[in-house]
mmCIF file of C-alpha atoms and ligand atoms in Angstrom:
data_model
loop_
_atom_site.group_PDB
_atom_site.id
_atom_site.type_symbol
_atom_site.label_atom_id
_atom_site.label_comp_id
_atom_site.label_asym_id
_atom_site.label_seq_id
_atom_site.Cartn_x
_atom_site.Cartn_y
_atom_site.Cartn_z
ATOM 1 C CA MET H 521 57.990 78.561 108.217
ATOM 2 C CA GLY H 522 56.550 78.246 111.734
ATOM 3 C CA ARG H 523 57.807 81.072 113.922
ATOM 4 C CA THR H 524 57.296 79.424 117.299
ATOM 5 C CA ARG H 525 58.305 75.828 116.480
ATOM 6 C CA ARG H 526 61.596 75.094 118.255
ATOM 7 C CA VAL H 527 64.320 73.535 116.090
ATOM 8 C CA ALA H 528 67.074 71.561 117.801
ATOM 9 C CA GLY H 529 70.622 72.110 116.570
ATOM 10 C CA PRO H 530 70.072 74.264 113.473
ATOM 11 C CA ASP H 531 72.619 74.008 110.674
ATOM 12 C CA MET H 532 74.648 77.216 111.054
ATOM 13 C CA GLY H 533 76.862 76.605 108.008
ATOM 14 C CA VAL H 534 77.039 79.179 105.193
ATOM 15 C CA GLU H 535 78.748 79.475 101.819
ATOM 16 C CA VAL H 536 80.245 82.911 101.338
ATOM 17 C CA GLY H 537 82.762 84.255 98.877
ATOM 18 C CA GLY H 538 84.127 80.891 97.761
ATOM 19 C CA VAL H 539 84.363 79.474 101.287
ATOM 20 C CA ARG H 540 82.167 77.183 103.379
ATOM 21 C CA LEU H 541 82.080 78.352 106.994
ATOM 22 C CA PRO H 542 80.548 76.368 109.880
ATOM 23 C CA ASP H 543 79.079 79.568 111.371
ATOM 24 C CA PRO H 544 78.171 82.932 109.805
ATOM 25 C CA VAL H 545 79.853 85.010 112.552
ATOM 26 C CA MET H 546 83.448 86.235 112.196
ATOM 27 C CA THR H 547 85.563 88.875 113.858
ATOM 28 C CA ALA H 548 86.137 92.156 111.955
ATOM 29 C CA ALA H 549 89.566 93.305 110.766
ATOM 30 C CA GLY H 550 91.493 95.477 113.206
ATOM 31 C CA THR H 551 89.257 94.864 116.190
ATOM 32 C CA SER H 552 90.568 91.613 117.650
ATOM 33 C CA GLY H 553 94.294 91.687 117.048
ATOM 34 C CA TYR H 554 96.553 89.980 114.533
ATOM 35 C CA GLY H 555 96.182 86.428 115.695
ATOM 36 C CA ALA H 556 94.925 84.406 118.618
ATOM 37 C CA GLU H 557 94.704 87.295 121.122
ATOM 38 C CA LEU H 558 91.014 86.493 121.754
ATOM 39 C CA ALA H 559 91.742 82.810 122.420
ATOM 40 C CA ALA H 560 92.007 83.589 126.150
ATOM 41 C CA TYR H 561 88.297 84.496 126.108
ATOM 42 C CA VAL H 562 86.672 82.473 123.325
ATOM 43 C CA ASP H 563 87.056 79.210 121.440
ATOM 44 C CA LEU H 564 88.196 80.612 118.087
ATOM 45 C CA SER H 565 87.428 77.332 116.317
ATOM 46 C CA ARG H 566 83.698 77.945 116.952
ATOM 47 C CA LEU H 567 83.661 81.148 114.919
ATOM 48 C CA GLY H 568 83.115 81.191 111.184
ATOM 49 C CA ALA H 569 86.564 82.761 110.852
ATOM 50 C CA VAL H 570 88.981 85.168 112.485
ATOM 51 C CA VAL H 571 89.730 88.192 110.280
ATOM 52 C CA VAL H 572 93.125 89.590 111.198
ATOM 53 C CA LYS H 573 94.122 93.251 111.422
ATOM 54 C CA SER H 574 95.058 94.594 107.971
ATOM 55 C CA LEU H 575 98.625 93.812 106.920
ATOM 56 C CA SER H 576 100.829 95.659 104.441
ATOM 57 C CA ALA H 577 103.889 94.436 102.556
ATOM 58 C CA GLY H 578 106.250 96.018 105.098
ATOM 59 C CA PRO H 579 105.825 97.266 108.661
ATOM 60 C CA TRP H 580 103.841 100.491 109.147
ATOM 61 C CA ALA H 581 103.669 102.731 112.234
ATOM 62 C CA GLY H 582 100.126 104.109 111.865
ATOM 63 C CA ASN H 583 98.841 107.433 113.221
ATOM 64 C CA PRO H 584 99.812 109.439 116.325
ATOM 65 C CA ALA H 585 97.792 109.107 119.565
ATOM 66 C CA PRO H 586 95.063 109.545 120.585
ATOM 67 C CA ARG H 587 93.773 106.927 118.188
ATOM 68 C CA ILE H 588 90.346 105.992 119.536
ATOM 69 C CA HIS H 589 87.548 107.910 121.217
ATOM 70 C CA ALA H 590 84.084 106.892 122.438
ATOM 71 C CA THR H 591 81.112 108.441 120.574
ATOM 72 C CA PRO H 592 77.343 108.087 121.110
ATOM 73 C CA ALA H 593 76.531 104.439 120.354
ATOM 74 C CA GLY H 594 79.981 103.735 118.965
ATOM 75 C CA MET H 595 83.555 104.890 118.640
ATOM 76 C CA ILE H 596 85.785 106.795 116.259
ATOM 77 C CA ASN H 597 89.309 105.683 115.399
ATOM 78 C CA SER H 598 92.317 106.828 113.450
ATOM 79 C CA VAL H 599 94.579 103.884 114.173
ATOM 80 C CA GLY H 600 96.074 104.311 110.704
ATOM 81 C CA LEU H 601 96.589 100.621 109.864
ATOM 82 C CA ASP H 602 99.759 100.128 111.904
ATOM 83 C CA ASN H 603 101.043 96.572 111.507
ATOM 84 C CA PRO H 604 104.226 94.473 111.512
ATOM 85 C CA GLY H 605 104.074 93.573 107.796
ATOM 86 C CA VAL H 606 103.081 90.292 106.143
ATOM 87 C CA GLU H 607 106.349 88.409 106.734
ATOM 88 C CA ALA H 608 106.569 89.233 110.454
ATOM 89 C CA TRP H 609 102.871 88.331 110.802
ATOM 90 C CA LEU H 610 103.434 84.932 109.188
ATOM 91 C CA GLU H 611 106.309 84.256 111.552
ATOM 92 C CA GLU H 612 104.656 85.385 114.765
ATOM 93 C CA TYR H 613 100.877 85.186 114.501
ATOM 94 C CA LEU H 614 99.741 82.443 112.121
ATOM 95 C CA ASN H 615 100.852 79.466 114.255
ATOM 96 C CA PRO H 616 98.870 80.543 117.347
ATOM 97 C CA LEU H 617 95.775 80.907 115.168
ATOM 98 C CA GLU H 618 96.306 77.410 113.767
ATOM 99 C CA ARG H 619 96.860 75.952 117.238
ATOM 100 C CA ALA H 620 93.560 77.561 118.302
ATOM 101 C CA GLY H 621 91.816 75.786 115.403
ATOM 102 C CA ALA H 622 90.712 79.053 113.779
ATOM 103 C CA ARG H 623 89.873 79.512 110.141
ATOM 104 C CA THR H 624 91.777 82.639 109.170
ATOM 105 C CA VAL H 625 90.906 85.461 106.788
ATOM 106 C CA VAL H 626 93.955 87.652 106.120
ATOM 107 C CA SER H 627 93.230 91.334 105.541
ATOM 108 C CA LEU H 628 95.672 93.169 103.250
ATOM 109 C CA TRP H 629 96.175 96.848 102.445
ATOM 110 C CA GLY H 630 98.536 99.086 100.488
ATOM 111 C CA ARG H 631 99.039 102.620 99.232
ATOM 112 C CA SER H 632 99.608 101.718 95.585
ATOM 113 C CA LEU H 633 98.684 98.834 93.288
ATOM 114 C CA GLY H 634 102.270 97.649 93.622
ATOM 115 C CA GLU H 635 102.056 97.583 97.432
ATOM 116 C CA TYR H 636 98.814 95.564 97.379
ATOM 117 C CA ALA H 637 100.307 93.092 94.895
ATOM 118 C CA ARG H 638 103.518 92.823 96.942
ATOM 119 C CA ALA H 639 101.567 92.127 100.149
ATOM 120 C CA ALA H 640 99.615 89.382 98.357
ATOM 121 C CA GLU H 641 102.798 87.949 96.834
ATOM 122 C CA LEU H 642 104.542 87.795 100.229
ATOM 123 C CA LEU H 643 101.515 86.080 101.724
ATOM 124 C CA VAL H 644 101.411 83.421 98.992
ATOM 125 C CA ARG H 645 105.145 82.834 99.286
ATOM 126 C CA GLY H 646 104.985 82.544 103.082
ATOM 127 C CA LEU H 647 101.971 80.218 103.137
ATOM 128 C CA GLY H 648 103.586 77.680 100.818
ATOM 129 C CA ALA H 649 101.514 74.899 99.267
ATOM 130 C CA PRO H 650 97.839 75.723 98.549
ATOM 131 C CA GLY H 651 95.510 74.527 101.283
ATOM 132 C CA GLY H 652 98.402 73.886 103.676
ATOM 133 C CA SER H 653 97.341 76.493 106.240
ATOM 134 C CA SER H 654 94.293 77.725 108.121
ATOM 135 C CA VAL H 655 93.978 80.722 105.768
ATOM 136 C CA VAL H 656 90.676 80.325 103.917
ATOM 137 C CA ALA H 657 90.372 83.731 102.199
ATOM 138 C CA VAL H 658 91.949 87.151 101.828
ATOM 139 C CA GLU H 659 89.956 90.297 102.520
ATOM 140 C CA VAL H 660 91.398 93.237 100.625
ATOM 141 C CA ASN H 661 90.842 96.488 102.510
ATOM 142 C CA VAL H 662 90.351 98.873 99.587
ATOM 143 C CA SER H 663 89.621 101.870 101.851
ATOM 144 C CA CYS H 664 93.149 103.259 101.625
ATOM 145 C CA PRO H 665 94.448 106.438 99.950
ATOM 146 C CA ASN H 666 96.097 105.951 96.569
ATOM 147 C CA LEU H 667 99.366 107.751 97.320
ATOM 148 C CA GLU H 668 100.951 106.871 93.992
ATOM 149 C CA GLU H 669 98.380 108.505 91.727
ATOM 150 C CA ARG H 670 96.972 110.858 94.416
ATOM 151 C CA ARG H 671 93.417 110.108 93.299
ATOM 152 C CA GLY H 672 91.849 109.693 96.743
ATOM 153 C CA ILE H 673 90.631 106.475 98.375
ATOM 154 C CA PHE H 674 90.805 103.370 96.134
ATOM 155 C CA ALA H 675 87.352 102.176 97.236
ATOM 156 C CA HIS H 676 85.698 105.447 96.200
ATOM 157 C CA ASP H 677 86.376 104.775 92.535
ATOM 158 C CA PRO H 678 85.326 101.722 90.471
ATOM 159 C CA ASP H 679 88.468 101.684 88.289
ATOM 160 C CA MET H 680 90.853 101.953 91.212
ATOM 161 C CA THR H 681 88.888 99.266 93.097
ATOM 162 C CA ALA H 682 89.095 96.980 90.072
ATOM 163 C CA GLY H 683 92.846 97.624 89.839
ATOM 164 C CA VAL H 684 93.491 96.638 93.458
ATOM 165 C CA VAL H 685 91.287 93.549 93.292
ATOM 166 C CA ALA H 686 92.797 92.385 89.988
ATOM 167 C CA ALA H 687 96.347 92.862 91.342
ATOM 168 C CA CYS H 688 95.541 90.752 94.431
ATOM 169 C CA VAL H 689 93.572 88.098 92.534
ATOM 170 C CA ALA H 690 96.502 87.644 90.125
ATOM 171 C CA GLU H 691 98.725 86.694 93.077
ATOM 172 C CA LEU H 692 96.211 84.765 95.176
ATOM 173 C CA ALA H 693 93.984 82.880 92.726
ATOM 174 C CA PRO H 694 96.688 80.399 91.579
ATOM 175 C CA GLY H 695 96.990 79.289 95.224
ATOM 176 C CA GLY H 696 93.222 78.874 95.431
ATOM 177 C CA LEU H 697 92.651 81.732 97.876
ATOM 178 C CA PRO H 698 89.405 83.643 97.255
ATOM 179 C CA VAL H 699 89.520 87.440 97.523
ATOM 180 C CA TRP H 700 86.836 89.472 99.299
ATOM 181 C CA ALA H 701 86.834 93.201 98.572
ATOM 182 C CA LYS H 702 86.113 95.237 101.696
ATOM 183 C CA LEU H 703 84.416 98.369 100.410
ATOM 184 C CA SER H 704 83.840 101.820 101.874
ATOM 185 C CA PRO H 705 80.353 103.091 102.798
ATOM 186 C CA ASN H 706 81.515 106.663 102.053
ATOM 187 C CA VAL H 707 80.221 106.680 98.460
ATOM 188 C CA THR H 708 76.972 107.719 96.776
ATOM 189 C CA ASP H 709 76.298 104.419 95.002
ATOM 190 C CA LEU H 710 78.038 101.176 95.952
ATOM 191 C CA VAL H 711 76.744 99.083 93.048
ATOM 192 C CA PRO H 712 79.238 100.284 90.371
ATOM 193 C CA ILE H 713 82.046 99.624 92.871
ATOM 194 C CA VAL H 714 80.677 96.175 93.722
ATOM 195 C CA ASP H 715 80.466 95.439 89.968
ATOM 196 C CA ALA H 716 84.059 96.607 89.499
ATOM 197 C CA ALA H 717 85.308 94.390 92.344
ATOM 198 C CA MET H 718 83.406 91.323 91.144
ATOM 199 C CA GLY H 719 84.403 91.969 87.520
ATOM 200 C CA ALA H 720 88.055 92.021 88.607
ATOM 201 C CA GLY H 721 87.755 88.568 90.146
ATOM 202 C CA ALA H 722 86.563 89.100 93.729
ATOM 203 C CA SER H 723 84.605 86.170 95.174
ATOM 204 C CA GLY H 724 82.550 88.447 97.416
ATOM 205 C CA VAL H 725 82.335 91.859 99.045
ATOM 206 C CA THR H 726 82.530 92.943 102.667
ATOM 207 C CA LEU H 727 80.158 95.856 103.388
ATOM 208 C CA GLY H 728 81.511 97.857 104.895
ATOM 209 C CA ASN H 729 84.175 99.840 106.601
ATOM 210 C CA THR H 730 83.871 102.803 109.010
ATOM 211 C CA LEU H 731 82.010 106.035 108.186
ATOM 212 C CA LEU H 732 84.168 109.152 107.901
ATOM 213 C CA GLY H 733 83.834 111.317 111.020
ATOM 214 C CA LEU H 734 85.499 113.982 113.130
ATOM 215 C CA VAL H 735 85.457 114.927 116.802
ATOM 216 C CA ILE H 736 86.679 118.346 117.962
ATOM 217 C CA ASP H 737 88.494 118.827 121.273
ATOM 218 C CA THR H 738 86.691 122.035 122.227
ATOM 219 C CA GLU H 739 89.189 122.983 124.946
ATOM 220 C CA ALA H 740 92.216 122.574 122.684
ATOM 221 C CA ARG H 741 90.271 123.967 119.673
ATOM 222 C CA ARG H 742 91.513 121.250 117.338
ATOM 223 C CA PRO H 743 90.538 117.766 116.103
ATOM 224 C CA LEU H 744 90.667 115.360 119.013
ATOM 225 C CA LEU H 745 92.261 112.340 117.311
ATOM 226 C CA GLY H 746 95.966 112.443 116.521
ATOM 227 C CA GLY H 747 95.254 111.637 112.875
ATOM 228 C CA GLY H 748 92.658 114.435 112.558
ATOM 229 C CA GLY H 749 89.515 112.794 111.201
ATOM 230 C CA GLY H 750 88.629 109.188 111.870
ATOM 231 C CA GLY H 751 86.275 106.308 111.139
ATOM 232 C CA LEU H 752 82.995 105.897 113.007
ATOM 233 C CA SER H 753 81.923 102.371 113.997
ATOM 234 C CA GLY H 754 79.599 100.555 116.380
ATOM 235 C CA PRO H 755 75.783 100.439 116.704
ATOM 236 C CA ALA H 756 75.525 104.035 115.398
ATOM 237 C CA VAL H 757 76.538 102.883 111.899
ATOM 238 C CA ARG H 758 74.454 99.695 111.762
ATOM 239 C CA PRO H 759 71.389 101.099 109.933
ATOM 240 C CA VAL H 760 73.698 102.624 107.292
ATOM 241 C CA ALA H 761 75.508 99.340 106.686
ATOM 242 C CA VAL H 762 72.293 97.279 106.755
ATOM 243 C CA ARG H 763 70.837 99.564 104.109
ATOM 244 C CA ASN H 764 73.956 99.184 101.953
ATOM 245 C CA VAL H 765 73.711 95.393 102.234
ATOM 246 C CA PHE H 766 69.976 95.507 101.451
ATOM 247 C CA GLU H 767 70.416 97.706 98.365
ATOM 248 C CA VAL H 768 73.376 95.792 96.956
ATOM 249 C CA HIS H 769 71.543 92.483 97.484
ATOM 250 C CA ALA H 770 68.394 93.877 95.830
ATOM 251 C CA ARG H 771 70.314 94.908 92.716
ATOM 252 C CA ARG H 772 72.970 92.153 92.667
ATOM 253 C CA PRO H 773 71.386 89.145 94.424
ATOM 254 C CA ASP H 774 74.127 86.750 93.284
ATOM 255 C CA VAL H 775 76.977 88.710 94.873
ATOM 256 C CA PRO H 776 78.105 87.100 98.145
ATOM 257 C CA ILE H 777 78.054 89.762 100.878
ATOM 258 C CA VAL H 778 79.675 89.814 104.308
ATOM 259 C CA GLY H 779 77.887 92.407 106.473
ATOM 260 C CA VAL H 780 79.754 94.447 109.077
ATOM 261 C CA GLY H 781 78.955 97.494 111.172
ATOM 262 C CA GLY H 782 77.517 97.627 114.681
ATOM 263 C CA VAL H 783 76.767 93.932 115.149
ATOM 264 C CA ALA H 784 76.561 93.352 118.906
ATOM 265 C CA THR H 785 73.701 90.838 119.325
ATOM 266 C CA GLY H 786 72.260 87.816 117.569
ATOM 267 C CA ARG H 787 69.299 89.933 116.488
ATOM 268 C CA ASP H 788 71.697 92.352 114.765
ATOM 269 C CA ALA H 789 73.163 89.422 112.843
ATOM 270 C CA VAL H 790 69.646 88.297 111.843
ATOM 271 C CA GLU H 791 69.017 91.800 110.489
ATOM 272 C CA TYR H 792 72.090 91.620 108.235
ATOM 273 C CA LEU H 793 71.260 88.115 107.019
ATOM 274 C CA MET H 794 67.677 89.115 106.223
ATOM 275 C CA ALA H 795 69.028 92.157 104.339
ATOM 276 C CA GLY H 796 71.052 89.779 102.156
ATOM 277 C CA ALA H 797 74.412 89.195 103.868
ATOM 278 C CA ARG H 798 75.608 85.581 103.948
ATOM 279 C CA ALA H 799 77.829 86.181 106.971
ATOM 280 C CA VAL H 800 78.581 88.951 109.458
ATOM 281 C CA GLN H 801 81.597 90.334 111.266
ATOM 282 C CA VAL H 802 81.759 91.695 114.810
ATOM 283 C CA GLY H 803 84.128 94.626 115.409
ATOM 284 C CA THR H 804 83.581 97.408 117.932
ATOM 285 C CA ALA H 805 81.501 95.157 120.229
ATOM 286 C CA SER H 806 84.689 93.157 120.935
ATOM 287 C CA PHE H 807 86.245 96.202 122.619
ATOM 288 C CA ALA H 808 83.431 96.221 125.198
ATOM 289 C CA ASP H 809 83.511 92.435 125.618
ATOM 290 C CA PRO H 810 86.165 90.224 123.965
ATOM 291 C CA ARG H 811 83.600 87.380 123.911
ATOM 292 C CA ALA H 812 81.231 89.448 121.728
ATOM 293 C CA SER H 813 81.638 87.394 118.531
ATOM 294 C CA THR H 814 80.790 84.083 120.238
ATOM 295 C CA ILE H 815 77.923 85.736 122.126
ATOM 296 C CA VAL H 816 76.510 86.920 118.781
ATOM 297 C CA SER H 817 76.964 83.414 117.367
ATOM 298 C CA ASP H 818 75.216 81.792 120.371
ATOM 299 C CA GLU H 819 72.329 84.280 120.233
ATOM 300 C CA LEU H 820 71.946 83.741 116.490
ATOM 301 C CA THR H 821 71.768 79.976 117.022
ATOM 302 C CA THR H 822 69.142 80.459 119.755
ATOM 303 C CA TRP H 823 67.175 82.780 117.477
ATOM 304 C CA CYS H 824 67.118 80.094 114.778
ATOM 305 C CA GLU H 825 66.028 77.465 117.310
ATOM 306 C CA THR H 826 63.188 79.569 118.675
ATOM 307 C CA HIS H 827 61.998 80.697 115.239
ATOM 308 C CA GLY H 828 61.828 77.249 113.655
ATOM 309 C CA VAL H 829 64.771 77.934 111.339
ATOM 310 C CA GLY H 830 66.519 74.626 110.612
ATOM 311 C CA ARG H 831 69.266 76.131 108.442
ATOM 312 C CA VAL H 832 70.512 79.667 109.050
ATOM 313 C CA SER H 833 71.012 80.117 105.292
ATOM 314 C CA GLU H 834 67.176 80.025 104.926
ATOM 315 C CA ILE H 835 66.909 83.598 106.229
ATOM 316 C CA ILE H 836 69.491 85.139 103.872
ATOM 317 C CA GLY H 837 67.638 87.861 101.958
ATOM 318 C CA ALA H 838 64.337 87.108 103.746
ATOM 319 C CA ALA H 839 63.544 90.841 104.134
ATOM 320 C CA HIS H 840 63.307 91.131 100.332
ATOM 321 C CA GLU H 841 60.337 88.793 100.105
ATOM 322 C CA HIS H 842 57.924 91.593 101.082
HETATM 323 C C1 FMN E 1755 89.970 100.356 116.170
HETATM 324 C C2 FMN E 1755 89.532 99.869 114.810
HETATM 325 C C3 FMN E 1755 90.504 99.390 113.924
HETATM 326 C C4 FMN E 1755 90.125 98.941 112.657
HETATM 327 N N1 FMN E 1755 91.082 98.457 111.812
HETATM 328 C C5 FMN E 1755 90.711 97.954 110.600
HETATM 329 C C6 FMN E 1755 91.676 97.349 109.749
HETATM 330 O O1 FMN E 1755 92.857 97.199 110.072
HETATM 331 N N2 FMN E 1755 91.240 96.923 108.521
HETATM 332 C C7 FMN E 1755 89.940 97.007 108.118
HETATM 333 O O2 FMN E 1755 89.602 96.577 107.001
HETATM 334 N N3 FMN E 1755 88.998 97.529 108.940
HETATM 335 C C8 FMN E 1755 89.361 97.997 110.152
HETATM 336 N N4 FMN E 1755 88.406 98.508 110.997
HETATM 337 C C9 FMN E 1755 86.983 98.522 110.566
HETATM 338 C C10 FMN E 1755 86.233 97.305 111.115
HETATM 339 O O3 FMN E 1755 86.766 96.097 110.628
HETATM 340 C C11 FMN E 1755 84.737 97.388 110.725
HETATM 341 O O4 FMN E 1755 84.626 97.390 109.312
HETATM 342 C C12 FMN E 1755 84.059 98.641 111.261
HETATM 343 O O5 FMN E 1755 84.564 99.008 112.522
HETATM 344 C C13 FMN E 1755 82.538 98.465 111.366
HETATM 345 O O6 FMN E 1755 82.215 97.367 112.195
HETATM 346 P P1 FMN E 1755 81.880 97.501 113.790
HETATM 347 O O7 FMN E 1755 80.857 98.590 113.920
HETATM 348 O O8 FMN E 1755 81.396 96.160 114.201
HETATM 349 O O9 FMN E 1755 83.181 97.892 114.435
HETATM 350 C C14 FMN E 1755 88.760 98.974 112.271
HETATM 351 C C15 FMN E 1755 87.799 99.436 113.177
HETATM 352 C C16 FMN E 1755 88.162 99.868 114.429
HETATM 353 C C17 FMN E 1755 87.089 100.341 115.380
#
């Protein structure tokens, strides 16, 4: 592969988790609204997909303020997954996304297996006939506490992860919707959890969510965020997430991976793809600039052009060749 040969109009299409996307760059759940909020700034149809803020079966109020706080090279949040619920989302937010020409990935969450299954069931019921909407996949946010069995975060345990994924797949697979399991980086070894998710029917994994963190308000002598601890995101977490992608791809090269954490430039996206991700999501960077996801996409395209890469999929896993 010539590194200085310029390639005109590289093919930016990728296959990831049972879906063909025209571009590997998506938004990340919870960082660009529920629907077409970003359409005022970017052409959503140019992105690989828009991933909506996580939805639960019913409405949920989330955590008390303050909910976000700037940290060195990132931010910490304890938004607490507030959302209007699947049915209200279908009524209010899906149409604007379809009018904007976006491919949509719906993110779901719950606090018990039953709540995850119910959210998936309501989605299937609301979407109607398979293939009749812009929804191309469902990303299941497994990083939620299991309130029913009080066994901690679902995504920290392979059996609980498998349970959530299987419950969602049972509802969504008949309608042809692939399920991506969005896993937590706050574990010692991701591979058994990836295996559990894939064994339960996931079509791919999203790696990963925020890192657990805490900021103290030293004047008030208490945790700064209303929810106590929070999740760290942004460039500060990128090397952690890139390593997770690299290690999962090294040990499970056939598992489709979506990489997320601190992507703010095209070069960051290249890093994830070379580590083994087939697509990337842009989260925190969108708070600084709502155009961030399309800027990343444009810079990635330019990188391919200037590095003689005719198809972006050529570089997936390239860092493993050495
Ligand atoms: C304010 C905020 C809200 C988030 N809400 C969600 C959410 O609803 N569901 C989810 O799966 N991830 C959520 N995330 C995690 C992001 O999707 C992403 O995994 C994480 O922030 C790392 O990517 P980034 O560094 O590009 O932000 C949220 C992150 C932030 C900063």
